CSV table of C-alpha atoms in Angstrom, one decimal:
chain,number,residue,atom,x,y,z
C,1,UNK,CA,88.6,78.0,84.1
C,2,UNK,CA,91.8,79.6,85.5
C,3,UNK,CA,95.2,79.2,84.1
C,4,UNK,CA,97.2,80.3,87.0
C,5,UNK,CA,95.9,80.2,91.1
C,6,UNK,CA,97.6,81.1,93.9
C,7,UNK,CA,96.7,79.5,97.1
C,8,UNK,CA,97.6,81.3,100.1
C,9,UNK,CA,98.0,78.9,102.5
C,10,UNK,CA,98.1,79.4,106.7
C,11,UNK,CA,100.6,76.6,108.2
C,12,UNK,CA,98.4,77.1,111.5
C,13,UNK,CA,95.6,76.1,109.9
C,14,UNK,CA,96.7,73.6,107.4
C,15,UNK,CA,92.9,71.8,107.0
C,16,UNK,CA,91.3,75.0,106.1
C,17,UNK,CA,94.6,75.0,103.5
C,18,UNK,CA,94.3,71.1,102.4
C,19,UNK,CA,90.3,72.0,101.5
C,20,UNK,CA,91.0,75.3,99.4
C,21,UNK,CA,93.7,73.2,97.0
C,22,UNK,CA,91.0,70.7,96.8
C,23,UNK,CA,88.8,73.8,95.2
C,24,UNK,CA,91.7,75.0,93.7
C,25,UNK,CA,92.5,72.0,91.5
C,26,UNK,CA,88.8,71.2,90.1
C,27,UNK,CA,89.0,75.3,89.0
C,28,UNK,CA,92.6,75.2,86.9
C,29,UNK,CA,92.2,74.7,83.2
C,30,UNK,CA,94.0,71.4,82.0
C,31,UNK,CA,97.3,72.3,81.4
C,32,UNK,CA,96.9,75.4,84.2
C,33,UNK,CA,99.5,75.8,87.9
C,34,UNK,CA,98.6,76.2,91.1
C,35,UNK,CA,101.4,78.0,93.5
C,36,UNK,CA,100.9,77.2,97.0
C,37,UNK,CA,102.1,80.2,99.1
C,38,UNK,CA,102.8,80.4,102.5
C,39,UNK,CA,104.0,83.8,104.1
C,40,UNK,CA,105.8,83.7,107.0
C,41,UNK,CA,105.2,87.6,109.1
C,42,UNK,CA,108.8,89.0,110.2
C,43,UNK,CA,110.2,88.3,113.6
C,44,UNK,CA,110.4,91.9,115.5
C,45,UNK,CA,114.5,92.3,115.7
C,46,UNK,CA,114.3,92.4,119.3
C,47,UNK,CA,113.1,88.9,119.1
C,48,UNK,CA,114.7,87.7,116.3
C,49,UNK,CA,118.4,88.5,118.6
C,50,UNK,CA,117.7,86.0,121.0
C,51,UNK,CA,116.8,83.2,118.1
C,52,UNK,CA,119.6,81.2,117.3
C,53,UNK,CA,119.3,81.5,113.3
C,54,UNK,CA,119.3,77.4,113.0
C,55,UNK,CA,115.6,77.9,114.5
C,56,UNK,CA,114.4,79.9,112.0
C,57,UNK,CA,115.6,78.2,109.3
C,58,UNK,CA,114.5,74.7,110.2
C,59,UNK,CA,110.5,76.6,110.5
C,60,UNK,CA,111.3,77.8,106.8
C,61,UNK,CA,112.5,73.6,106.0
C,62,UNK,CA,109.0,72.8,108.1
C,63,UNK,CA,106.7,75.3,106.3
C,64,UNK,CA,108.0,74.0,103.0
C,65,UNK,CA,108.0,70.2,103.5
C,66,UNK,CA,104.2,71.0,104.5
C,67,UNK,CA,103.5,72.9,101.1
C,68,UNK,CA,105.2,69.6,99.6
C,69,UNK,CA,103.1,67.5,101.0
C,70,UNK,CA,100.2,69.1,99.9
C,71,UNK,CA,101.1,69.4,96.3
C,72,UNK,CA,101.7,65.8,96.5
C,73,UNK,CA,98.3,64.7,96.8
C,74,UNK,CA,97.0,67.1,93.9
C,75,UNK,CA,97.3,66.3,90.5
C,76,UNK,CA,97.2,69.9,88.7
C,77,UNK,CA,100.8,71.5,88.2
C,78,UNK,CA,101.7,72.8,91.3
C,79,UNK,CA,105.0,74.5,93.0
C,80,UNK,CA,105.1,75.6,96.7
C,81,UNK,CA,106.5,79.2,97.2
C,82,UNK,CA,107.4,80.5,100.6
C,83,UNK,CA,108.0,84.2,101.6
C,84,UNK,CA,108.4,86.6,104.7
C,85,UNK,CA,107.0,89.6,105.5
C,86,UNK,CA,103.4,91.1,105.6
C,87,UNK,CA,100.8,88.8,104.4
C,88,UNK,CA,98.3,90.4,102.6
C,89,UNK,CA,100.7,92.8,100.3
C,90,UNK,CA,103.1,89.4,99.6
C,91,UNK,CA,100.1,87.6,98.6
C,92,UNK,CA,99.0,90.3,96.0
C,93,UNK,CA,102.8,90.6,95.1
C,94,UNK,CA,103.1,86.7,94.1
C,95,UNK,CA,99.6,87.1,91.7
C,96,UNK,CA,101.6,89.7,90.2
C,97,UNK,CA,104.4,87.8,90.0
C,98,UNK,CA,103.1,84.8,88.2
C,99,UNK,CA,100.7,86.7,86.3
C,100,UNK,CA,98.1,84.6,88.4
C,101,UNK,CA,93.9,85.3,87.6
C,102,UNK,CA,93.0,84.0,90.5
C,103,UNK,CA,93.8,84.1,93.9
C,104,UNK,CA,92.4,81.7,97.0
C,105,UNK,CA,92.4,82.3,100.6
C,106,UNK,CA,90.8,81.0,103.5
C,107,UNK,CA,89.1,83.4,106.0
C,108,UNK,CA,88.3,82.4,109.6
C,109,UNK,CA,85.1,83.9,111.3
C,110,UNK,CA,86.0,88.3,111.9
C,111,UNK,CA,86.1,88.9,116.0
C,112,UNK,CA,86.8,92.9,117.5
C,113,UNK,CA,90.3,92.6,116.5
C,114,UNK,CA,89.6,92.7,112.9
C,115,UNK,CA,86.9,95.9,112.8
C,116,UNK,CA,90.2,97.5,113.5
C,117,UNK,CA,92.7,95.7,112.2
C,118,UNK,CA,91.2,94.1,108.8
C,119,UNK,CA,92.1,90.6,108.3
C,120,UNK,CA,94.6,89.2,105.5
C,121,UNK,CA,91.6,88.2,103.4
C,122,UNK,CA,89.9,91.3,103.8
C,123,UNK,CA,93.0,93.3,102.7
C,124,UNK,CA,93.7,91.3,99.8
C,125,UNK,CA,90.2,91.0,98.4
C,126,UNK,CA,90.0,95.1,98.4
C,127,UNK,CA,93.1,95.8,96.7
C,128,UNK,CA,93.6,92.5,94.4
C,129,UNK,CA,93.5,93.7,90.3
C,130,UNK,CA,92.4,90.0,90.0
C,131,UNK,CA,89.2,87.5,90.7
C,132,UNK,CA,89.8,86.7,94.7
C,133,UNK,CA,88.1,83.5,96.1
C,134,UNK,CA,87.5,83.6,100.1
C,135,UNK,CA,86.3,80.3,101.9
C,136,UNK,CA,85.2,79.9,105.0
């Protein structure tokens, strides 16, 4: 069905990740690639000073060794791409980097916080050009 999917995945909530790249490999076409993505939010610079840079990179090494392992149980084409920064705007940013048509993410149950915030799946299913699959 889909030629290219990018699954957003939470390291948080790594289950709720494992089930959508089950999804996401019975919807790409043979011969189709999956990108797992994980975004990692920016640490405020007055936090990020008293973080010995060793710490942050082994997180990165951690976040990445997780993506591994979940491409290793899935037998569609897959890579594992990691990036920092806002979540919802760097998911929409790698669909249009890999010319993706579809994008997955997993959306927890709204509370207060998102009627004013808007959650990462509700920002990227209003502005994605592309088809966006939410689970829940």
């Amino acid at each position: 069905m889909f030629k290219k999917i990018i699954v957003a995945v939470d390291i948080a909530q790594i289950d709720k990740g494992a089930k959508i790249l089950k999804k996401a490999e019975a919807l790409a076409d043979d011969g189709g690639e999956i990108v797992v993505l994980n975004v990692v939010e920016d640490v405020p610079g007055y936090l990020a000073i008293d973080v010995p840079g060793h710490v942050i990179e082994n997180n990165r090494k951690q976040a990445l060794d997780t993506l591994d392992k979940m491409r290793a149980e899935i037998k569609v084409r897959t890579r594992a791409e990691l990036r920092t920064g806002q979540p919802a705007s760097n998911i929409l940013a790698a669909a249009e980097a890999h010319h993706a048509d579809l994008i997955m993410v997993a959306s927890h149950r709204p509370d207060i916080s998102n009627y004013f915030l808007g959650s990462t799946a509700d920002r990227v299913v209003r502005h994605a050009d592309i088809s966006v699959l939410v689970d829940r």
